[in-house]
Every structure is written in structure tokens, then in C-alpha cells.
PDB file of C-alpha atoms in Angstrom:
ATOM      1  CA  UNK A   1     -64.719  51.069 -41.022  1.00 63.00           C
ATOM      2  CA  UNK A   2     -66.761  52.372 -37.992  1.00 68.00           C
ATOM      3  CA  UNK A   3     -65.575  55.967 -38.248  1.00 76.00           C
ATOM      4  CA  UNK A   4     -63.730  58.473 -40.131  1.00 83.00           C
ATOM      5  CA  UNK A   5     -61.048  60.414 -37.917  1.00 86.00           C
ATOM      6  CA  UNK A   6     -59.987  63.711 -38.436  1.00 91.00           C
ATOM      7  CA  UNK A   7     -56.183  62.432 -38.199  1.00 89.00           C
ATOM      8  CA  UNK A   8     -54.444  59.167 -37.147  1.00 87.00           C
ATOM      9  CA  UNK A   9     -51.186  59.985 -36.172  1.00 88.00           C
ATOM     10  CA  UNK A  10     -51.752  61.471 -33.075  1.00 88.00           C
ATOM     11  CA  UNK A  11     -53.693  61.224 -30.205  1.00 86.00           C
ATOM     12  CA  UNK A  12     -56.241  63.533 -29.194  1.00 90.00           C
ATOM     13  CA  UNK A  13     -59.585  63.494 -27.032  1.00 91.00           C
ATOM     14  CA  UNK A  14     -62.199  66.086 -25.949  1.00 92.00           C
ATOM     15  CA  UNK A  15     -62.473  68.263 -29.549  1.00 93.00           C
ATOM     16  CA  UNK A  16     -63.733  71.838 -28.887  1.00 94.00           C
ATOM     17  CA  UNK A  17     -64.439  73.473 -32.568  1.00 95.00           C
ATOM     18  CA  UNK A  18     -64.247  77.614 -33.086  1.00 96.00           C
ATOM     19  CA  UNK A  19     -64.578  78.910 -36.219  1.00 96.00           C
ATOM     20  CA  UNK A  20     -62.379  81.738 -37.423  1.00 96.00           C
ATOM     21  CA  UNK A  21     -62.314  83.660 -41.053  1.00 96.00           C
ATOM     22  CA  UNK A  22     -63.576  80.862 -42.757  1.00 96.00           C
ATOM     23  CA  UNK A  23     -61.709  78.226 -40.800  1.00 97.00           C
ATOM     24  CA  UNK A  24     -62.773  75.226 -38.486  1.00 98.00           C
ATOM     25  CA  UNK A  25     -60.450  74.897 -35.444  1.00 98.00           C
ATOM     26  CA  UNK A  26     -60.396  71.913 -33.469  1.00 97.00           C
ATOM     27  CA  UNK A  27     -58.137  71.675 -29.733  1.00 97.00           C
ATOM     28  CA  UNK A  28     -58.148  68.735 -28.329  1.00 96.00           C
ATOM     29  CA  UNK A  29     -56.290  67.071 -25.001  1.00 94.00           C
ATOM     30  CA  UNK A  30     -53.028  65.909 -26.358  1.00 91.00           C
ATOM     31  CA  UNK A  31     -52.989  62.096 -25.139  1.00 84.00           C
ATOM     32  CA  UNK A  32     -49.737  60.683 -24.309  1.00 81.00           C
ATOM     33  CA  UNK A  33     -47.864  57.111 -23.526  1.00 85.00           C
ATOM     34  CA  UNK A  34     -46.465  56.442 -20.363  1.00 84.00           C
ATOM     35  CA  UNK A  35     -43.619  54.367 -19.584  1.00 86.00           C
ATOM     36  CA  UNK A  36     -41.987  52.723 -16.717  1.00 87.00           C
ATOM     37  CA  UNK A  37     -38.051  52.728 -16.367  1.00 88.00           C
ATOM     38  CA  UNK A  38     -37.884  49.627 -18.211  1.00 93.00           C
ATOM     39  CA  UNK A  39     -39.510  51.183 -21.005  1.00 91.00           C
ATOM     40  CA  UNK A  40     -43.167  49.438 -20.558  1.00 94.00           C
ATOM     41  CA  UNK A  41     -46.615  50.842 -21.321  1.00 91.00           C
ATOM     42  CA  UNK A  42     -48.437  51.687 -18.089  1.00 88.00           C
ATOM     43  CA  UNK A  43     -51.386  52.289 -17.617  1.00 86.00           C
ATOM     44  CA  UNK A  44     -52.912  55.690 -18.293  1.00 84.00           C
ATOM     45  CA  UNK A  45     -52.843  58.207 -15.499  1.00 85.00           C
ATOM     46  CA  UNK A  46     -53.249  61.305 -18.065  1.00 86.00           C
ATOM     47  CA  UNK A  47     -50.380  63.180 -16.442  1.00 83.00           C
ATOM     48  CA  UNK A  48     -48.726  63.621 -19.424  1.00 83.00           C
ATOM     49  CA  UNK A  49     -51.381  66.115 -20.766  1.00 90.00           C
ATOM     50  CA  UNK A  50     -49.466  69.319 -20.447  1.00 91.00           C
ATOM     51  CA  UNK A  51     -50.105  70.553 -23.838  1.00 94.00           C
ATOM     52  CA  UNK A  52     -53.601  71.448 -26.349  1.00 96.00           C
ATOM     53  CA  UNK A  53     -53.458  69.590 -29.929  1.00 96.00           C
ATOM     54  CA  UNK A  54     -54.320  72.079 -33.079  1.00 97.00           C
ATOM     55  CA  UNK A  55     -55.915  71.089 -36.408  1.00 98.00           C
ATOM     56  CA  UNK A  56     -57.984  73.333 -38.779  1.00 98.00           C
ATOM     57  CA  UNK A  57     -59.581  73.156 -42.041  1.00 97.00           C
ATOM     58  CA  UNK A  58     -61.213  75.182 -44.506  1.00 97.00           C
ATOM     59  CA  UNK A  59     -63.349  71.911 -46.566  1.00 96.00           C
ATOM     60  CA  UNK A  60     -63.844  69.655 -43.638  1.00 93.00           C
ATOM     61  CA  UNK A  61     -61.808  66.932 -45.587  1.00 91.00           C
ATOM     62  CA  UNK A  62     -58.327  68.375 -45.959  1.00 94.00           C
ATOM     63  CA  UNK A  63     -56.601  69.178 -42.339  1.00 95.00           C
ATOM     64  CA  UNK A  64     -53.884  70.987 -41.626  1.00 97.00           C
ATOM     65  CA  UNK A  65     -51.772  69.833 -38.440  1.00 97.00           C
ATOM     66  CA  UNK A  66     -50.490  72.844 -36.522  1.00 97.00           C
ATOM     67  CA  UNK A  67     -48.522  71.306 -33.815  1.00 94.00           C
ATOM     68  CA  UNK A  68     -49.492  71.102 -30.211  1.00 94.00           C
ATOM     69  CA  UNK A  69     -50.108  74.716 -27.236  1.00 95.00           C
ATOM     70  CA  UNK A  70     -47.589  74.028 -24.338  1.00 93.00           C
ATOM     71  CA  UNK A  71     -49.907  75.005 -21.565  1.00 94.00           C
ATOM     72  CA  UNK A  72     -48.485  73.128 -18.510  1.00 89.00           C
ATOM     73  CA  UNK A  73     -45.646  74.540 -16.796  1.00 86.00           C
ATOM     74  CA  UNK A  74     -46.022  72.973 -13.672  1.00 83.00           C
ATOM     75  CA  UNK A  75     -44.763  69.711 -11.995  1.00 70.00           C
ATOM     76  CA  UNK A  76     -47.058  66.623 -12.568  1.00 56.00           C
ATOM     77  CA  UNK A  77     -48.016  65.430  -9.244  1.00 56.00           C
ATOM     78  CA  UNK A  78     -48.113  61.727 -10.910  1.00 52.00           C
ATOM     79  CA  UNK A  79     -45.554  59.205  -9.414  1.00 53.00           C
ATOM     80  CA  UNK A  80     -45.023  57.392 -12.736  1.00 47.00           C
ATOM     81  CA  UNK A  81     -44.819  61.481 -14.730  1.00 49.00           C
ATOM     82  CA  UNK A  82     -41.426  61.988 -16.801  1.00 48.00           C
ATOM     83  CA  UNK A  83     -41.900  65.535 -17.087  1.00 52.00           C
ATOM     84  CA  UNK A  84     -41.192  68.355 -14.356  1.00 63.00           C
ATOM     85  CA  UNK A  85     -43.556  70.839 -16.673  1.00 73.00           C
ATOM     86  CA  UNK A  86     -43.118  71.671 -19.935  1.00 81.00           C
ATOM     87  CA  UNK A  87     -40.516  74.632 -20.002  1.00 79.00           C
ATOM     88  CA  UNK A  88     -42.179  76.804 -22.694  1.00 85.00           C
ATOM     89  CA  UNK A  89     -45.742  76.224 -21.230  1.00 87.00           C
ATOM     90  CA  UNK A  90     -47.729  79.560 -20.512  1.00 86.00           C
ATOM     91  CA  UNK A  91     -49.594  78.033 -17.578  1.00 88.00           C
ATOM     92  CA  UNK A  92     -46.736  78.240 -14.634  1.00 85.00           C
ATOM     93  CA  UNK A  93     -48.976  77.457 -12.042  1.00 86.00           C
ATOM     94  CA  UNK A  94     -50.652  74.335 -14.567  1.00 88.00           C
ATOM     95  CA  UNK A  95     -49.580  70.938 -14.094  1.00 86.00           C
ATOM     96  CA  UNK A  96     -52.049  69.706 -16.817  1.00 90.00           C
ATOM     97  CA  UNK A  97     -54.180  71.103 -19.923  1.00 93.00           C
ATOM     98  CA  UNK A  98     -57.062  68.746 -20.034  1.00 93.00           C
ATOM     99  CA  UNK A  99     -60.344  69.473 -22.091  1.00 93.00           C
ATOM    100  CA  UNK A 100     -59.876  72.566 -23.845  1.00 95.00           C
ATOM    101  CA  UNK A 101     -62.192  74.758 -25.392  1.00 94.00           C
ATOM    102  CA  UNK A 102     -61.149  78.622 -27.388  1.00 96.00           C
ATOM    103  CA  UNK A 103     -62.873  81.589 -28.244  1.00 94.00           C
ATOM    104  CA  UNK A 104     -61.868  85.092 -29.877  1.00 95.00           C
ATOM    105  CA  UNK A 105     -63.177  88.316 -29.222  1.00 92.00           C
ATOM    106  CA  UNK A 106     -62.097  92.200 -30.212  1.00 92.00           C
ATOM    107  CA  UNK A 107     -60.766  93.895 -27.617  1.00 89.00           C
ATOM    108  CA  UNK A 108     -59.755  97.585 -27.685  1.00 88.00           C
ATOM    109  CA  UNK A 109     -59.981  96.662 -31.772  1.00 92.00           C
ATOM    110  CA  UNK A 110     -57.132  94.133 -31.195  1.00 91.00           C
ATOM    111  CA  UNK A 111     -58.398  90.503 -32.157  1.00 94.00           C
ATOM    112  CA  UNK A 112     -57.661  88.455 -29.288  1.00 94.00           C
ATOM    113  CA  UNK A 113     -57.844  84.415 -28.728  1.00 96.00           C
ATOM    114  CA  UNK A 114     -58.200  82.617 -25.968  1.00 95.00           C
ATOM    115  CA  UNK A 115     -57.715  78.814 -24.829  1.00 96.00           C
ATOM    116  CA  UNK A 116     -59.561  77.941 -21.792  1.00 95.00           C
ATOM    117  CA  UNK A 117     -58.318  74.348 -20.456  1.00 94.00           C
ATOM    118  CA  UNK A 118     -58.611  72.468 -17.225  1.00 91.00           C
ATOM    119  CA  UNK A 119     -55.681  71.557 -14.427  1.00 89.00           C
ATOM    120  CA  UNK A 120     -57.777  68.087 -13.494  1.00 84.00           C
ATOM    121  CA  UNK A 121     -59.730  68.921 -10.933  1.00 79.00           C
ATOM    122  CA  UNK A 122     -57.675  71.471  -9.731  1.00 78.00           C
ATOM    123  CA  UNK A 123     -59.363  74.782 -11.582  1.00 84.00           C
ATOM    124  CA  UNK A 124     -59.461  76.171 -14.833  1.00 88.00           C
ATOM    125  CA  UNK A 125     -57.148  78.413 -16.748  1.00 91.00           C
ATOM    126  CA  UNK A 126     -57.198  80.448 -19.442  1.00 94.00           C
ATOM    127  CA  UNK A 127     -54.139  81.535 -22.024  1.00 95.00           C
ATOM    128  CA  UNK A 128     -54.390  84.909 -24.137  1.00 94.00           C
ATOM    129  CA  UNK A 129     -52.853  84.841 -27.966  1.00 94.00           C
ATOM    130  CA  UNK A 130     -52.815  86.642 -30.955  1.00 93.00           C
ATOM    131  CA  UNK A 131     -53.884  84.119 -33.672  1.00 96.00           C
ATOM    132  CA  UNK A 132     -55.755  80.909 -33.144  1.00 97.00           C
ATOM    133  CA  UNK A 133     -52.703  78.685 -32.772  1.00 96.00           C
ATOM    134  CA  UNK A 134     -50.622  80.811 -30.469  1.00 91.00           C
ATOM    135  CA  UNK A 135     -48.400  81.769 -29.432  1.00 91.00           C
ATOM    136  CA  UNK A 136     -50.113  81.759 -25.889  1.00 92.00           C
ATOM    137  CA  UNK A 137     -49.350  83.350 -22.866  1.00 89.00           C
ATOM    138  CA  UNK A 138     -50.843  83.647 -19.160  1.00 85.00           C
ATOM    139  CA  UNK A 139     -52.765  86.923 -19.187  1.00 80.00           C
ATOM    140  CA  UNK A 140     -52.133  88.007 -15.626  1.00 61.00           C
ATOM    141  CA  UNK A 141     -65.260  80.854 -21.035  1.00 48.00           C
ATOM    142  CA  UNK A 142     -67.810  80.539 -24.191  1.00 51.00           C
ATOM    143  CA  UNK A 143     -68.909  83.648 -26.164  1.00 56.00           C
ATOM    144  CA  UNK A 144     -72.853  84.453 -26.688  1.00 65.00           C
ATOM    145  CA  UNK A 145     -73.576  86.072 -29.990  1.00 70.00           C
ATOM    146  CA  UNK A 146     -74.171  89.596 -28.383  1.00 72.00           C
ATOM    147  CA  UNK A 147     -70.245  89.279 -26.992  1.00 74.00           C
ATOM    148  CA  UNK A 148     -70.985  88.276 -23.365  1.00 82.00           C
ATOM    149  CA  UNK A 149     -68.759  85.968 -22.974  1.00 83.00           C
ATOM    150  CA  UNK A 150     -69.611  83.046 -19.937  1.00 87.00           C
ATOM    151  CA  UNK A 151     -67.374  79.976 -18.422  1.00 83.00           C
ATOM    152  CA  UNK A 152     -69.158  76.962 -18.183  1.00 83.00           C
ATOM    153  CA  UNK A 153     -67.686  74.412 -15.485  1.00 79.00           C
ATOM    154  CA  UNK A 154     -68.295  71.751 -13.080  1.00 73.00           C
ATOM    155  CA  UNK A 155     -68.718  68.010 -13.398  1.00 62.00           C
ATOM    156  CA  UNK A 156     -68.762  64.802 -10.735  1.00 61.00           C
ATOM    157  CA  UNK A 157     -72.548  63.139  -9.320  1.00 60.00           C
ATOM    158  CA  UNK A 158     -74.105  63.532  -6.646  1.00 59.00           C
ATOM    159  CA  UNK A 159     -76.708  60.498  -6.241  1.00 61.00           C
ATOM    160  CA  UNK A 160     -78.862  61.564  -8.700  1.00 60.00           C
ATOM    161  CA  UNK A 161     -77.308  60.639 -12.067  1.00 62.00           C
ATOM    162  CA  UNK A 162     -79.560  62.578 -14.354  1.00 68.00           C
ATOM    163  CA  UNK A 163     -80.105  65.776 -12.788  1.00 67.00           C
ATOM    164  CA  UNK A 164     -75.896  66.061 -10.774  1.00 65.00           C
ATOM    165  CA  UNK A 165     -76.735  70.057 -10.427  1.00 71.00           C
ATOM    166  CA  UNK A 166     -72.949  70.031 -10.390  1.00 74.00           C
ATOM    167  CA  UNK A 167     -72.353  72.176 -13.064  1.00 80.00           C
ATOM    168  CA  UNK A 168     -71.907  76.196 -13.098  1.00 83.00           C
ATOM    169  CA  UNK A 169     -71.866  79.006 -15.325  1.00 87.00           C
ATOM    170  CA  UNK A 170     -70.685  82.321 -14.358  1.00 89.00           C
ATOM    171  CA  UNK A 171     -70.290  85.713 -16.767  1.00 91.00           C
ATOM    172  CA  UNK A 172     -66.726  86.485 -17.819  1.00 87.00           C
ATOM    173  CA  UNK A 173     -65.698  90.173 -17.940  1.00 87.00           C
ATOM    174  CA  UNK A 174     -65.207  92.200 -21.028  1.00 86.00           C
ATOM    175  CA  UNK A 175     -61.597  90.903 -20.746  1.00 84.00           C
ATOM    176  CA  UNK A 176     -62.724  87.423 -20.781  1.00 85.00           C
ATOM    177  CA  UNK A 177     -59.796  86.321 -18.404  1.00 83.00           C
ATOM    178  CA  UNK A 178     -61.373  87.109 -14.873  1.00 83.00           C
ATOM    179  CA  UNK A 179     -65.323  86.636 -13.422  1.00 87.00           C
ATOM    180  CA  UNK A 180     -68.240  89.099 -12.719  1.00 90.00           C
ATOM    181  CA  UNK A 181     -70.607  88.186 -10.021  1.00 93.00           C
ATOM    182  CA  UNK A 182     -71.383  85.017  -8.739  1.00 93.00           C
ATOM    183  CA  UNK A 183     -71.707  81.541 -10.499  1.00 88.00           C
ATOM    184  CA  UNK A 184     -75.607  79.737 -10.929  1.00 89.00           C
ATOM    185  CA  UNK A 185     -76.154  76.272 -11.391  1.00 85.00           C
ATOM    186  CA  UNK A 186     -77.521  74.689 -14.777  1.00 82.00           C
ATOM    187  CA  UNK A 187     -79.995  71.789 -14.278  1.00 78.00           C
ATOM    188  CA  UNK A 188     -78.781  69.513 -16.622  1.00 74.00           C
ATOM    189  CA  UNK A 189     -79.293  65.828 -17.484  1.00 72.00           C
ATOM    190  CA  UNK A 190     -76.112  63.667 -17.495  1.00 68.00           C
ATOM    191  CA  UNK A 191     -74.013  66.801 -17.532  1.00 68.00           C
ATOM    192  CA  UNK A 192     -70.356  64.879 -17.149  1.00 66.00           C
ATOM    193  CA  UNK A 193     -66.219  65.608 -18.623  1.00 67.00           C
ATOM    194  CA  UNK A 194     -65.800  68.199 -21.391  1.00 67.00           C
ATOM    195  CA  UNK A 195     -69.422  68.363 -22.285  1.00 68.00           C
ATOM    196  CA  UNK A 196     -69.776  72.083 -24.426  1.00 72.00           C
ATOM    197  CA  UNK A 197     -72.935  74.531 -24.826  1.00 79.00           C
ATOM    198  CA  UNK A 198     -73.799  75.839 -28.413  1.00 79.00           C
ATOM    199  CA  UNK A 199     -76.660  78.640 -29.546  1.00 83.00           C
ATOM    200  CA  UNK A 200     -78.693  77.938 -32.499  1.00 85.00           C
ATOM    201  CA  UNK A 201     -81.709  79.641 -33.590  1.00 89.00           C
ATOM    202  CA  UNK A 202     -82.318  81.633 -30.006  1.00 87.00           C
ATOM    203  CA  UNK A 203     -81.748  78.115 -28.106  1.00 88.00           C
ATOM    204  CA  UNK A 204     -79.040  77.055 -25.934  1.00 84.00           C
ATOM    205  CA  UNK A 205     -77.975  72.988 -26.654  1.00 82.00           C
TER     206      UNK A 205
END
């Protein structure tokens, strides 16, 4: 009654949109359960998000569930994890896939895609495909409208809630998998967890 969810029968948190040939994408951290040995819900540590949930749409009403990215192909370092890494997840070094964003770009005139995620607080990663929904692969984070591409990152306070200047851009090569020069802060108020930059009209939001 309070909201109208894109889909109910699965978890999924932090939504990044990209639109592609008349299509809305939307990844999202794939949420799971955890469980003790006896079977019991535990509380959440988010361990278990090793892998990027994909829905699109062409009407914004009708949805189309594509499955869920493996991204992390790395051991959990969570006491209470069931998984040792997914084994088909493109991220080796990647424990976790949390807060995702995508973006395509032409490339040598090959249409590339690419999913941008983070491994908690342990860096972020980036996966190279060939359609929107995979399959992805580890290639060796936002586009502007004249195809400079730029990775956005950062989070945590320091005691000044409003203004944390915590949070980063830097400029992403013409590859858009590895950095050029060095990374400037953004003065932003309550900049905190998956929080996304958009350009409308000249104007970055």
C-alpha cells in the first residue's frame, strides 16, 4: 500500500538504472538469508552478496527478470558465510559485489558494458561484457555525455555530517577499466552508501 516494487520475489537493494536501445536496466545488490547450522535466520552480515541482480523493461510496468551477474569469486571473510566464492564469478580477487552501478561505451566500434561494483570496503571492481546482462568477465565509473567516462567513490564521516569530504572522483581512461591522473574530492552534503551522480540540462545532481 506504501509502495509499488519493481518485483517481489527477490531481494535486491542499491538500484543503479542505464538505459540501453530503448531499455531501462536496473542492477541491484543481490540480498541473501543467512543461516546457522541448525538452519536459523541470523542476522545479516551481507556476506552473501557475491552476485549483481538484473531486471529491465521497455514500459516501466512490465519487467523482465534476467537472473543474477556472479561477480564474487573470492572467499567471504564472514565467520557465519556458506560460500567459499562463487565458482563462475568473474571477480577472482572479489569476495563481495555490493552496490553496483553499469555503463556502455564503443570501443574500437565494439559495444562494450561494464558493471562497476564494490568488495565492502575493500576497493572497487569493474567486469567487462558484451550485452547488458553478461556474460561478464575481469578485464585484466559513470559516463559524461561527451564519453569521458569518471568513477565516483568514497563514503564514511568524518565529524562533520553534512559536508564528510569523503568522497572522490577520478577520470577513467578511454578503456574505462583503469584511472588517469589523480582523484579530487566532491564537497557534498550527506554524501553516504551507493549514492549515484546524474547530468541533466548542463547540471550535475
Amino acid at each position: 500500500g506504501n509502495s509499488n516494487p519493481l518485483m517481489s520475489h527477490s531481494f535486491g537493494a542499491d538500484p543503479f538504472a542505464m538505459e540501453y536501445n530503448g531499455r531501462l536496466y536496473v542492477y541491484m545488490s543481490s540480498d541473501k538469508y543467512e543461516y546457522d547450522n541448525d538452519g536459523n535466520i541470523l542476522g545479516n552480515s551481507f556476506a552473501e552478496i557475491k552476485s549483481v541482480k538484473v531486471i529491465s523493461t521497455e514500459d516501466m510496468v512490465n519487467w523482465t527478470d534476467h537472473g543474477e551477474i556472479p561477480v564474487g569469486g573470492a572467499e567471504s571473510s564472514s565467520d557465519n558465510t556458506y560460500y567459499e566464492g562463487l565458482p563462475n564469478g568473474g571477480a577472482k580477487w572479489a569476495g563481495l559485489s555490493w552496490a553496483p552501478a553499469a555503463a556502455h561505451k564503443t570501443i574500437n566500434g565494439e559495444e562494450k558494458f561494464f558493471l562497476y561494483f564494490a568488495n565492502a570496503g575493500g576497493g572497487i571492481g569493474v567486469l567487462e561484457g558484451d550485452s547488458p546482462i553478461g556474460p561478464f568477465h575481469d578485464p585484466t565509473v559513470d559516463e559524461d555525455d561527451d564519453g569521458q567516462g569518471y568513477l565516483y567513490f568514497g563514503g564514511g564521516f568524518t565529524d562533520d555530517y553534512n559536508h564528510p569530504e569523503s568522497v572522490c572522483v577520478i577520470k577513467l581512461s578511454d578503456d574505462m577499466t583503469s584511472t588517469v591522473g589523480e582523484a579530487k574530492s566532491i564537497d557534498a552534503p550527506g554524501l553516504f552508501e551507493d549514492s549515484g551522480i546524474h547530468k541533466y540540462n548542463g547540471q550535475y545532481y
